[in-house]
PDB file of N, CA, C and O in Angstrom:
ATOM      1  N   UNK A   1      43.460  81.846 -16.049  1.00 65.00           N
ATOM      2  CA  UNK A   1      42.390  82.348 -17.510  1.00 65.00           C
ATOM      3  C   UNK A   1      43.265  83.969 -17.012  1.00 65.00           C
ATOM      4  O   UNK A   1      44.284  84.400 -16.582  1.00 65.00           O
ATOM      5  N   UNK A   2      42.756  84.828 -19.139  1.00 72.00           N
ATOM      6  CA  UNK A   2      43.195  86.076 -19.234  1.00 72.00           C
ATOM      7  C   UNK A   2      42.070  86.384 -19.969  1.00 72.00           C
ATOM      8  O   UNK A   2      41.032  85.382 -19.752  1.00 72.00           O
ATOM      9  N   UNK A   3      41.867  87.575 -19.886  1.00 73.00           N
ATOM     10  CA  UNK A   3      40.729  88.021 -20.461  1.00 73.00           C
ATOM     11  C   UNK A   3      41.141  88.868 -22.799  1.00 73.00           C
ATOM     12  O   UNK A   3      41.854  88.693 -22.589  1.00 73.00           O
ATOM     13  N   UNK A   4      40.801  88.068 -22.655  1.00 73.00           N
ATOM     14  CA  UNK A   4      41.103  88.044 -24.581  1.00 73.00           C
ATOM     15  C   UNK A   4      39.902  88.785 -24.937  1.00 73.00           C
ATOM     16  O   UNK A   4      38.728  88.738 -24.516  1.00 73.00           O
ATOM     17  N   UNK A   5      40.473  89.619 -25.883  1.00 73.00           N
ATOM     18  CA  UNK A   5      40.344  91.305 -26.444  1.00 73.00           C
ATOM     19  C   UNK A   5      38.622  90.468 -27.150  1.00 73.00           C
ATOM     20  O   UNK A   5      37.717  91.070 -27.406  1.00 73.00           O
ATOM     21  N   UNK A   6      37.914  89.484 -27.664  1.00 74.00           N
ATOM     22  CA  UNK A   6      37.234  89.145 -28.589  1.00 74.00           C
ATOM     23  C   UNK A   6      36.314  88.118 -27.049  1.00 74.00           C
ATOM     24  O   UNK A   6      34.917  89.013 -26.978  1.00 74.00           O
ATOM     25  N   UNK A   7      36.760  87.733 -26.728  1.00 77.00           N
ATOM     26  CA  UNK A   7      36.052  86.375 -26.457  1.00 77.00           C
ATOM     27  C   UNK A   7      35.459  86.765 -24.987  1.00 77.00           C
ATOM     28  O   UNK A   7      35.652  85.802 -23.915  1.00 77.00           O
ATOM     29  N   UNK A   8      36.482  88.254 -23.799  1.00 79.00           N
ATOM     30  CA  UNK A   8      36.094  88.352 -22.780  1.00 79.00           C
ATOM     31  C   UNK A   8      37.206  87.195 -21.750  1.00 79.00           C
ATOM     32  O   UNK A   8      37.865  86.628 -22.695  1.00 79.00           O
ATOM     33  N   UNK A   9      36.783  86.478 -20.627  1.00 82.00           N
ATOM     34  CA  UNK A   9      38.002  86.098 -19.945  1.00 82.00           C
ATOM     35  C   UNK A   9      37.071  85.092 -20.266  1.00 82.00           C
ATOM     36  O   UNK A   9      36.761  83.888 -20.903  1.00 82.00           O
ATOM     37  N   UNK A  10      38.995  84.121 -20.539  1.00 82.00           N
ATOM     38  CA  UNK A  10      38.959  82.842 -20.737  1.00 82.00           C
ATOM     39  C   UNK A  10      39.252  81.830 -20.518  1.00 82.00           C
ATOM     40  O   UNK A  10      40.643  82.599 -19.571  1.00 82.00           O
ATOM     41  N   UNK A  11      39.903  80.359 -19.716  1.00 87.00           N
ATOM     42  CA  UNK A  11      40.389  79.749 -19.361  1.00 87.00           C
ATOM     43  C   UNK A  11      41.403  79.557 -20.354  1.00 87.00           C
ATOM     44  O   UNK A  11      41.151  78.962 -21.232  1.00 87.00           O
ATOM     45  N   UNK A  12      43.112  79.065 -20.885  1.00 85.00           N
ATOM     46  CA  UNK A  12      44.169  78.814 -21.020  1.00 85.00           C
ATOM     47  C   UNK A  12      45.145  77.644 -20.912  1.00 85.00           C
ATOM     48  O   UNK A  12      45.327  78.248 -19.020  1.00 85.00           O
ATOM     49  N   UNK A  13      44.919  76.221 -21.667  1.00 89.00           N
ATOM     50  CA  UNK A  13      46.205  76.095 -20.603  1.00 89.00           C
ATOM     51  C   UNK A  13      47.270  75.453 -21.695  1.00 89.00           C
ATOM     52  O   UNK A  13      46.984  74.968 -23.010  1.00 89.00           O
ATOM     53  N   UNK A  14      48.482  75.317 -21.027  1.00 91.00           N
ATOM     54  CA  UNK A  14      49.901  74.629 -21.719  1.00 91.00           C
ATOM     55  C   UNK A  14      50.404  73.684 -20.989  1.00 91.00           C
ATOM     56  O   UNK A  14      50.308  73.818 -19.710  1.00 91.00           O
ATOM     57  N   UNK A  15      51.713  72.989 -21.853  1.00 95.00           N
ATOM     58  CA  UNK A  15      52.483  72.646 -21.309  1.00 95.00           C
ATOM     59  C   UNK A  15      54.050  73.330 -20.892  1.00 95.00           C
ATOM     60  O   UNK A  15      55.288  72.663 -21.392  1.00 95.00           O
ATOM     61  N   UNK A  16      53.086  74.257 -22.051  1.00 95.00           N
ATOM     62  CA  UNK A  16      54.898  74.565 -23.170  1.00 95.00           C
ATOM     63  C   UNK A  16      55.074  76.029 -21.687  1.00 95.00           C
ATOM     64  O   UNK A  16      54.570  76.847 -22.348  1.00 95.00           O
ATOM     65  N   UNK A  17      55.975  75.713 -20.545  1.00 95.00           N
ATOM     66  CA  UNK A  17      56.724  77.106 -20.305  1.00 95.00           C
ATOM     67  C   UNK A  17      56.649  79.225 -21.229  1.00 95.00           C
ATOM     68  O   UNK A  17      56.700  79.434 -20.778  1.00 95.00           O
ATOM     69  N   UNK A  18      57.325  78.289 -22.891  1.00 94.00           N
ATOM     70  CA  UNK A  18      57.492  79.615 -22.883  1.00 94.00           C
ATOM     71  C   UNK A  18      56.701  80.142 -23.089  1.00 94.00           C
ATOM     72  O   UNK A  18      56.211  80.838 -23.309  1.00 94.00           O
ATOM     73  N   UNK A  19      55.444  79.178 -23.797  1.00 92.00           N
ATOM     74  CA  UNK A  19      54.220  79.620 -23.851  1.00 92.00           C
ATOM     75  C   UNK A  19      53.265  80.411 -22.953  1.00 92.00           C
ATOM     76  O   UNK A  19      52.779  81.461 -23.788  1.00 92.00           O
ATOM     77  N   UNK A  20      53.122  79.713 -22.192  1.00 92.00           N
ATOM     78  CA  UNK A  20      52.524  80.821 -20.138  1.00 92.00           C
ATOM     79  C   UNK A  20      53.700  81.959 -20.860  1.00 92.00           C
ATOM     80  O   UNK A  20      52.997  83.045 -20.405  1.00 92.00           O
ATOM     81  N   UNK A  21      54.256  82.184 -20.054  1.00 94.00           N
ATOM     82  CA  UNK A  21      55.381  83.631 -20.351  1.00 94.00           C
ATOM     83  C   UNK A  21      55.321  84.198 -21.325  1.00 94.00           C
ATOM     84  O   UNK A  21      54.564  85.079 -20.714  1.00 94.00           O
ATOM     85  N   UNK A  22      55.326  83.959 -22.615  1.00 94.00           N
ATOM     86  CA  UNK A  22      54.036  84.062 -23.608  1.00 94.00           C
ATOM     87  C   UNK A  22      53.019  85.249 -23.247  1.00 94.00           C
ATOM     88  O   UNK A  22      52.649  86.474 -22.788  1.00 94.00           O
ATOM     89  N   UNK A  23      51.801  84.477 -22.905  1.00 91.00           N
ATOM     90  CA  UNK A  23      50.301  84.717 -22.523  1.00 91.00           C
ATOM     91  C   UNK A  23      50.191  85.697 -21.210  1.00 91.00           C
ATOM     92  O   UNK A  23      49.193  86.472 -21.853  1.00 91.00           O
ATOM     93  N   UNK A  24      51.776  85.411 -20.434  1.00 92.00           N
ATOM     94  CA  UNK A  24      51.406  86.217 -19.252  1.00 92.00           C
ATOM     95  C   UNK A  24      51.160  87.417 -19.409  1.00 92.00           C
ATOM     96  O   UNK A  24      51.407  88.757 -19.802  1.00 92.00           O
ATOM     97  N   UNK A  25      53.136  87.708 -20.362  1.00 95.00           N
ATOM     98  CA  UNK A  25      54.028  89.350 -20.795  1.00 95.00           C
ATOM     99  C   UNK A  25      52.693  89.875 -21.892  1.00 95.00           C
ATOM    100  O   UNK A  25      52.566  90.594 -21.890  1.00 95.00           O
ATOM    101  N   UNK A  26      51.849  89.330 -22.578  1.00 94.00           N
ATOM    102  CA  UNK A  26      50.616  89.505 -23.701  1.00 94.00           C
ATOM    103  C   UNK A  26      50.200  90.814 -22.884  1.00 94.00           C
ATOM    104  O   UNK A  26      49.764  91.531 -22.876  1.00 94.00           O
ATOM    105  N   UNK A  27      49.520  89.656 -21.633  1.00 92.00           N
ATOM    106  CA  UNK A  27      48.116  90.624 -21.098  1.00 92.00           C
ATOM    107  C   UNK A  27      48.217  91.454 -20.119  1.00 92.00           C
ATOM    108  O   UNK A  27      47.971  93.464 -20.827  1.00 92.00           O
ATOM    109  N   UNK A  28      49.685  91.739 -19.767  1.00 95.00           N
ATOM    110  CA  UNK A  28      50.867  93.106 -19.507  1.00 95.00           C
ATOM    111  C   UNK A  28      50.578  94.273 -20.557  1.00 95.00           C
ATOM    112  O   UNK A  28      49.605  95.321 -20.546  1.00 95.00           O
ATOM    113  N   UNK A  29      50.698  93.728 -21.385  1.00 96.00           N
ATOM    114  CA  UNK A  29      51.321  94.073 -21.782  1.00 96.00           C
ATOM    115  C   UNK A  29      50.074  94.945 -23.106  1.00 96.00           C
ATOM    116  O   UNK A  29      50.192  96.537 -23.478  1.00 96.00           O
ATOM    117  N   UNK A  30      49.197  93.723 -23.647  1.00 93.00           N
ATOM    118  CA  UNK A  30      48.335  94.828 -23.677  1.00 93.00           C
ATOM    119  C   UNK A  30      47.841  95.386 -22.721  1.00 93.00           C
ATOM    120  O   UNK A  30      46.426  96.737 -23.956  1.00 93.00           O
ATOM    121  N   UNK A  31      47.673  95.420 -21.863  1.00 93.00           N
ATOM    122  CA  UNK A  31      47.478  96.277 -21.010  1.00 93.00           C
ATOM    123  C   UNK A  31      47.402  97.512 -20.525  1.00 93.00           C
ATOM    124  O   UNK A  31      46.862  98.650 -20.531  1.00 93.00           O
ATOM    125  N   UNK A  32      48.138  97.416 -20.409  1.00 96.00           N
ATOM    126  CA  UNK A  32      49.821  98.886 -21.032  1.00 96.00           C
ATOM    127  C   UNK A  32      49.476  99.661 -21.409  1.00 96.00           C
ATOM    128  O   UNK A  32      49.201 100.847 -22.112  1.00 96.00           O
ATOM    129  N   UNK A  33      49.969  99.697 -22.631  1.00 96.00           N
ATOM    130  CA  UNK A  33      49.309  99.883 -24.473  1.00 96.00           C
ATOM    131  C   UNK A  33      47.544 101.266 -23.986  1.00 96.00           C
ATOM    132  O   UNK A  33      47.787 101.685 -25.211  1.00 96.00           O
ATOM    133  N   UNK A  34      46.603  99.535 -23.427  1.00 94.00           N
ATOM    134  CA  UNK A  34      45.573 100.539 -23.779  1.00 94.00           C
ATOM    135  C   UNK A  34      45.696 101.502 -22.686  1.00 94.00           C
ATOM    136  O   UNK A  34      45.317 102.631 -23.178  1.00 94.00           O
ATOM    137  N   UNK A  35      46.246 101.086 -21.128  1.00 95.00           N
ATOM    138  CA  UNK A  35      46.480 102.485 -20.482  1.00 95.00           C
ATOM    139  C   UNK A  35      47.038 103.666 -21.078  1.00 95.00           C
ATOM    140  O   UNK A  35      47.175 105.030 -21.168  1.00 95.00           O
ATOM    141  N   UNK A  36      47.589 103.797 -21.366  1.00 94.00           N
ATOM    142  CA  UNK A  36      49.082 104.568 -22.898  1.00 94.00           C
ATOM    143  C   UNK A  36      47.824 105.115 -23.621  1.00 94.00           C
ATOM    144  O   UNK A  36      47.813 106.660 -24.072  1.00 94.00           O
ATOM    145  N   UNK A  37      47.381 104.450 -24.861  1.00 95.00           N
ATOM    146  CA  UNK A  37      46.485 104.287 -25.473  1.00 95.00           C
ATOM    147  C   UNK A  37      46.069 105.880 -25.252  1.00 95.00           C
ATOM    148  O   UNK A  37      45.256 107.687 -25.835  1.00 95.00           O
ATOM    149  N   UNK A  38      44.465 105.824 -23.601  1.00 94.00           N
ATOM    150  CA  UNK A  38      43.828 106.535 -22.961  1.00 94.00           C
ATOM    151  C   UNK A  38      44.641 107.903 -22.665  1.00 94.00           C
ATOM    152  O   UNK A  38      43.861 108.909 -22.636  1.00 94.00           O
ATOM    153  N   UNK A  39      46.504 108.307 -22.076  1.00 94.00           N
ATOM    154  CA  UNK A  39      46.165 109.283 -21.282  1.00 94.00           C
ATOM    155  C   UNK A  39      46.487 110.307 -23.101  1.00 94.00           C
ATOM    156  O   UNK A  39      47.340 111.028 -22.550  1.00 94.00           O
ATOM    157  N   UNK A  40      46.976 109.532 -23.893  1.00 94.00           N
ATOM    158  CA  UNK A  40      47.356 110.332 -25.559  1.00 94.00           C
ATOM    159  C   UNK A  40      46.408 111.536 -25.735  1.00 94.00           C
ATOM    160  O   UNK A  40      44.725 110.788 -25.330  1.00 94.00           O
ATOM    161  N   UNK A  41      46.222 112.622 -26.175  1.00 93.00           N
ATOM    162  CA  UNK A  41      45.709 113.851 -26.196  1.00 93.00           C
ATOM    163  C   UNK A  41      44.453 113.522 -27.454  1.00 93.00           C
ATOM    164  O   UNK A  41      43.473 113.603 -27.482  1.00 93.00           O
ATOM    165  N   UNK A  42      45.661 112.964 -28.929  1.00 92.00           N
ATOM    166  CA  UNK A  42      44.335 112.146 -29.570  1.00 92.00           C
ATOM    167  C   UNK A  42      43.540 111.236 -29.171  1.00 92.00           C
ATOM    168  O   UNK A  42      42.770 111.281 -29.977  1.00 92.00           O
ATOM    169  N   UNK A  43      43.672 110.108 -28.201  1.00 93.00           N
ATOM    170  CA  UNK A  43      42.789 108.868 -27.808  1.00 93.00           C
ATOM    171  C   UNK A  43      41.176 110.390 -27.836  1.00 93.00           C
ATOM    172  O   UNK A  43      40.162 109.773 -27.991  1.00 93.00           O
ATOM    173  N   UNK A  44      41.221 111.192 -27.013  1.00 90.00           N
ATOM    174  CA  UNK A  44      40.245 111.670 -27.505  1.00 90.00           C
ATOM    175  C   UNK A  44      39.183 112.756 -27.623  1.00 90.00           C
ATOM    176  O   UNK A  44      38.492 112.899 -27.816  1.00 90.00           O
ATOM    177  N   UNK A  45      40.142 112.632 -28.636  1.00 94.00           N
ATOM    178  CA  UNK A  45      39.217 113.079 -30.208  1.00 94.00           C
ATOM    179  C   UNK A  45      38.750 112.130 -31.648  1.00 94.00           C
ATOM    180  O   UNK A  45      38.660 112.528 -32.353  1.00 94.00           O
ATOM    181  N   UNK A  46      38.851 111.036 -30.769  1.00 94.00           N
ATOM    182  CA  UNK A  46      39.056 110.275 -32.062  1.00 94.00           C
ATOM    183  C   UNK A  46      38.160 108.636 -31.209  1.00 94.00           C
ATOM    184  O   UNK A  46      37.492 108.637 -30.258  1.00 94.00           O
ATOM    185  N   UNK A  47      36.330 108.103 -32.800  1.00 93.00           N
ATOM    186  CA  UNK A  47      36.625 106.771 -31.770  1.00 93.00           C
ATOM    187  C   UNK A  47      36.962 105.766 -30.964  1.00 93.00           C
ATOM    188  O   UNK A  47      38.613 105.720 -31.553  1.00 93.00           O
ATOM    189  N   UNK A  48      36.463 105.408 -30.526  1.00 88.00           N
ATOM    190  CA  UNK A  48      37.346 104.358 -30.005  1.00 88.00           C
ATOM    191  C   UNK A  48      37.621 102.248 -30.558  1.00 88.00           C
ATOM    192  O   UNK A  48      38.829 102.269 -30.508  1.00 88.00           O
ATOM    193  N   UNK A  49      36.747 103.129 -31.565  1.00 88.00           N
ATOM    194  CA  UNK A  49      37.302 101.769 -32.861  1.00 88.00           C
ATOM    195  C   UNK A  49      38.491 102.522 -33.609  1.00 88.00           C
ATOM    196  O   UNK A  49      39.562 101.935 -34.108  1.00 88.00           O
ATOM    197  N   UNK A  50      38.342 103.396 -34.507  1.00 93.00           N
ATOM    198  CA  UNK A  50      40.061 104.274 -34.537  1.00 93.00           C
ATOM    199  C   UNK A  50      40.796 104.954 -33.646  1.00 93.00           C
ATOM    200  O   UNK A  50      42.235 104.314 -33.712  1.00 93.00           O
ATOM    201  N   UNK A  51      40.708 104.283 -32.470  1.00 93.00           N
ATOM    202  CA  UNK A  51      41.761 104.871 -30.996  1.00 93.00           C
ATOM    203  C   UNK A  51      42.736 102.710 -31.283  1.00 93.00           C
ATOM    204  O   UNK A  51      44.048 102.914 -30.790  1.00 93.00           O
ATOM    205  N   UNK A  52      41.403 102.460 -31.061  1.00 90.00           N
ATOM    206  CA  UNK A  52      42.682 100.534 -31.268  1.00 90.00           C
ATOM    207  C   UNK A  52      42.894 100.595 -32.546  1.00 90.00           C
ATOM    208  O   UNK A  52      44.299 100.409 -32.071  1.00 90.00           O
ATOM    209  N   UNK A  53      42.760 100.703 -33.179  1.00 91.00           N
ATOM    210  CA  UNK A  53      43.468 100.400 -35.201  1.00 91.00           C
ATOM    211  C   UNK A  53      44.510 101.439 -35.157  1.00 91.00           C
ATOM    212  O   UNK A  53      45.406 100.646 -34.799  1.00 91.00           O
ATOM    213  N   UNK A  54      45.025 103.224 -34.371  1.00 94.00           N
ATOM    214  CA  UNK A  54      45.969 103.472 -34.561  1.00 94.00           C
ATOM    215  C   UNK A  54      46.595 103.989 -33.853  1.00 94.00           C
ATOM    216  O   UNK A  54      47.787 103.706 -33.739  1.00 94.00           O
ATOM    217  N   UNK A  55      46.113 103.321 -32.402  1.00 95.00           N
ATOM    218  CA  UNK A  55      47.051 103.363 -30.981  1.00 95.00           C
ATOM    219  C   UNK A  55      46.875 101.905 -30.544  1.00 95.00           C
ATOM    220  O   UNK A  55      48.077 101.657 -29.834  1.00 95.00           O
ATOM    221  N   UNK A  56      46.518 101.785 -30.120  1.00 94.00           N
ATOM    222  CA  UNK A  56      46.875 100.853 -28.961  1.00 94.00           C
ATOM    223  C   UNK A  56      47.128  99.647 -30.007  1.00 94.00           C
ATOM    224  O   UNK A  56      47.960  99.453 -29.434  1.00 94.00           O
ATOM    225  N   UNK A  57      47.416  98.984 -30.855  1.00 95.00           N
ATOM    226  CA  UNK A  57      47.470  98.000 -31.596  1.00 95.00           C
ATOM    227  C   UNK A  57      49.360  97.855 -32.031  1.00 95.00           C
ATOM    228  O   UNK A  57      50.197  97.425 -31.627  1.00 95.00           O
ATOM    229  N   UNK A  58      49.476  99.156 -32.243  1.00 95.00           N
ATOM    230  CA  UNK A  58      50.445  99.811 -32.252  1.00 95.00           C
ATOM    231  C   UNK A  58      51.766  99.462 -31.372  1.00 95.00           C
ATOM    232  O   UNK A  58      52.687  98.126 -31.593  1.00 95.00           O
ATOM    233  N   UNK A  59      50.588 100.565 -30.016  1.00 96.00           N
ATOM    234  CA  UNK A  59      52.133 100.197 -28.535  1.00 96.00           C
ATOM    235  C   UNK A  59      51.851  98.713 -28.151  1.00 96.00           C
ATOM    236  O   UNK A  59      52.698  98.229 -28.035  1.00 96.00           O
ATOM    237  N   UNK A  60      50.168  97.543 -28.284  1.00 96.00           N
ATOM    238  CA  UNK A  60      50.857  96.864 -27.162  1.00 96.00           C
ATOM    239  C   UNK A  60      51.780  95.615 -28.515  1.00 96.00           C
ATOM    240  O   UNK A  60      52.761  95.781 -28.605  1.00 96.00           O
ATOM    241  N   UNK A  61      51.899  96.020 -29.986  1.00 96.00           N
ATOM    242  CA  UNK A  61      53.233  95.471 -30.662  1.00 96.00           C
ATOM    243  C   UNK A  61      53.992  95.810 -30.411  1.00 96.00           C
ATOM    244  O   UNK A  61      55.126  95.016 -30.652  1.00 96.00           O
ATOM    245  N   UNK A  62      54.172  97.264 -30.332  1.00 97.00           N
ATOM    246  CA  UNK A  62      55.810  97.684 -29.947  1.00 97.00           C
ATOM    247  C   UNK A  62      56.168  97.286 -28.708  1.00 97.00           C
ATOM    248  O   UNK A  62      57.887  96.887 -28.609  1.00 97.00           O
ATOM    249  N   UNK A  63      55.233  97.224 -28.127  1.00 97.00           N
ATOM    250  CA  UNK A  63      55.657  96.643 -26.238  1.00 97.00           C
ATOM    251  C   UNK A  63      56.880  95.112 -26.692  1.00 97.00           C
ATOM    252  O   UNK A  63      57.758  95.043 -25.669  1.00 97.00           O
ATOM    253  N   UNK A  64      55.839  94.368 -27.424  1.00 97.00           N
ATOM    254  CA  UNK A  64      55.656  93.066 -27.459  1.00 97.00           C
ATOM    255  C   UNK A  64      57.456  92.896 -27.721  1.00 97.00           C
ATOM    256  O   UNK A  64      57.992  92.027 -28.043  1.00 97.00           O
ATOM    257  N   UNK A  65      57.180  93.142 -29.395  1.00 97.00           N
ATOM    258  CA  UNK A  65      58.140  93.391 -29.392  1.00 97.00           C
ATOM    259  C   UNK A  65      59.911  94.049 -28.992  1.00 97.00           C
ATOM    260  O   UNK A  65      60.864  92.829 -30.086  1.00 97.00           O
ATOM    261  N   UNK A  66      59.434  94.764 -29.107  1.00 97.00           N
ATOM    262  CA  UNK A  66      61.112  95.036 -27.894  1.00 97.00           C
ATOM    263  C   UNK A  66      61.193  94.036 -26.536  1.00 97.00           C
ATOM    264  O   UNK A  66      62.552  93.955 -27.222  1.00 97.00           O
ATOM    265  N   UNK A  67      60.239  93.459 -27.039  1.00 96.00           N
ATOM    266  CA  UNK A  67      60.564  91.982 -25.651  1.00 96.00           C
ATOM    267  C   UNK A  67      61.600  91.308 -25.820  1.00 96.00           C
ATOM    268  O   UNK A  67      62.413  90.117 -25.798  1.00 96.00           O
ATOM    269  N   UNK A  68      60.516  90.210 -27.179  1.00 96.00           N
ATOM    270  CA  UNK A  68      61.796  89.655 -28.276  1.00 96.00           C
ATOM    271  C   UNK A  68      60.793  89.916 -29.343  1.00 96.00           C
ATOM    272  O   UNK A  68      59.077  90.093 -29.170  1.00 96.00           O
ATOM    273  N   UNK A  69      61.681  89.717 -30.505  1.00 97.00           N
ATOM    274  CA  UNK A  69      60.717  90.137 -32.151  1.00 97.00           C
ATOM    275  C   UNK A  69      60.253  88.876 -32.146  1.00 97.00           C
ATOM    276  O   UNK A  69      58.816  88.905 -33.266  1.00 97.00           O
ATOM    277  N   UNK A  70      60.279  87.773 -32.262  1.00 96.00           N
ATOM    278  CA  UNK A  70      59.038  86.477 -31.696  1.00 96.00           C
ATOM    279  C   UNK A  70      57.857  87.213 -31.622  1.00 96.00           C
ATOM    280  O   UNK A  70      56.327  86.755 -32.023  1.00 96.00           O
ATOM    281  N   UNK A  71      57.474  87.461 -30.243  1.00 96.00           N
ATOM    282  CA  UNK A  71      56.808  87.876 -29.913  1.00 96.00           C
ATOM    283  C   UNK A  71      55.842  88.492 -30.786  1.00 96.00           C
ATOM    284  O   UNK A  71      54.521  88.650 -30.381  1.00 96.00           O
ATOM    285  N   UNK A  72      56.732  89.577 -31.062  1.00 96.00           N
ATOM    286  CA  UNK A  72      55.852  90.184 -31.648  1.00 96.00           C
ATOM    287  C   UNK A  72      54.899  90.158 -32.799  1.00 96.00           C
ATOM    288  O   UNK A  72      54.544  90.619 -33.334  1.00 96.00           O
ATOM    289  N   UNK A  73      55.666  89.753 -33.446  1.00 97.00           N
ATOM    290  CA  UNK A  73      55.305  88.442 -34.429  1.00 97.00           C
ATOM    291  C   UNK A  73      53.972  88.281 -34.468  1.00 97.00           C
ATOM    292  O   UNK A  73      53.071  88.238 -35.097  1.00 97.00           O
ATOM    293  N   UNK A  74      54.234  87.293 -32.960  1.00 95.00           N
ATOM    294  CA  UNK A  74      52.317  86.581 -32.798  1.00 95.00           C
ATOM    295  C   UNK A  74      52.046  87.070 -32.413  1.00 95.00           C
ATOM    296  O   UNK A  74      50.877  87.772 -32.860  1.00 95.00           O
ATOM    297  N   UNK A  75      52.409  89.036 -31.638  1.00 95.00           N
ATOM    298  CA  UNK A  75      51.013  89.613 -30.932  1.00 95.00           C
ATOM    299  C   UNK A  75      50.734  90.393 -32.591  1.00 95.00           C
ATOM    300  O   UNK A  75      48.880  91.125 -32.172  1.00 95.00           O
ATOM    301  N   UNK A  76      51.060  90.726 -33.016  1.00 95.00           N
ATOM    302  CA  UNK A  76      50.690  91.475 -34.746  1.00 95.00           C
ATOM    303  C   UNK A  76      49.949  89.880 -35.534  1.00 95.00           C
ATOM    304  O   UNK A  76      49.213  90.631 -36.636  1.00 95.00           O
ATOM    305  N   UNK A  77      50.260  88.988 -35.529  1.00 94.00           N
ATOM    306  CA  UNK A  77      49.110  88.776 -36.057  1.00 94.00           C
ATOM    307  C   UNK A  77      47.860  88.743 -35.238  1.00 94.00           C
ATOM    308  O   UNK A  77      47.278  88.265 -35.966  1.00 94.00           O
ATOM    309  N   UNK A  78      47.767  88.066 -34.385  1.00 91.00           N
ATOM    310  CA  UNK A  78      46.540  88.179 -33.180  1.00 91.00           C
ATOM    311  C   UNK A  78      46.112  89.410 -33.403  1.00 91.00           C
ATOM    312  O   UNK A  78      45.216  89.528 -33.532  1.00 91.00           O
ATOM    313  N   UNK A  79      47.147  90.573 -33.479  1.00 92.00           N
ATOM    314  CA  UNK A  79      45.960  92.431 -33.577  1.00 92.00           C
ATOM    315  C   UNK A  79      44.720  92.162 -35.472  1.00 92.00           C
ATOM    316  O   UNK A  79      44.544  92.484 -34.976  1.00 92.00           O
ATOM    317  N   UNK A  80      46.408  91.275 -35.796  1.00 92.00           N
ATOM    318  CA  UNK A  80      45.699  90.986 -37.847  1.00 92.00           C
ATOM    319  C   UNK A  80      44.183  90.769 -37.532  1.00 92.00           C
ATOM    320  O   UNK A  80      43.155  90.727 -38.661  1.00 92.00           O
ATOM    321  N   UNK A  81      44.020  89.137 -36.712  1.00 88.00           N
ATOM    322  CA  UNK A  81      42.753  88.007 -35.991  1.00 88.00           C
ATOM    323  C   UNK A  81      42.057  89.136 -35.906  1.00 88.00           C
ATOM    324  O   UNK A  81      40.221  89.079 -36.015  1.00 88.00           O
ATOM    325  N   UNK A  82      42.635  90.030 -34.534  1.00 85.00           N
ATOM    326  CA  UNK A  82      41.175  90.539 -33.898  1.00 85.00           C
ATOM    327  C   UNK A  82      40.924  91.640 -35.191  1.00 85.00           C
ATOM    328  O   UNK A  82      39.920  92.182 -34.231  1.00 85.00           O
ATOM    329  N   UNK A  83      41.578  92.461 -35.112  1.00 82.00           N
ATOM    330  CA  UNK A  83      40.761  93.930 -35.827  1.00 82.00           C
ATOM    331  C   UNK A  83      40.430  94.052 -37.484  1.00 82.00           C
ATOM    332  O   UNK A  83      39.807  94.362 -37.987  1.00 82.00           O
TER     333      UNK A  83
END
């Protein structure tokens, strides 16, 4: 299972090993990006919704894009749907 930012904890299934790897790495990157966001001085000066849009989402996509540009594109689409 995973924690979806909109839906909370959800179960996902797939027969595609590449999709499974993406989901696992995306979960880790999303969490790391949030921790990175919370440690910035700027985070303490803005509302949480603004921090998500201006800090967390770009960090999350940056991490995924650094690993694989295709993954970064998928994450970018997911972020646009989320925000």
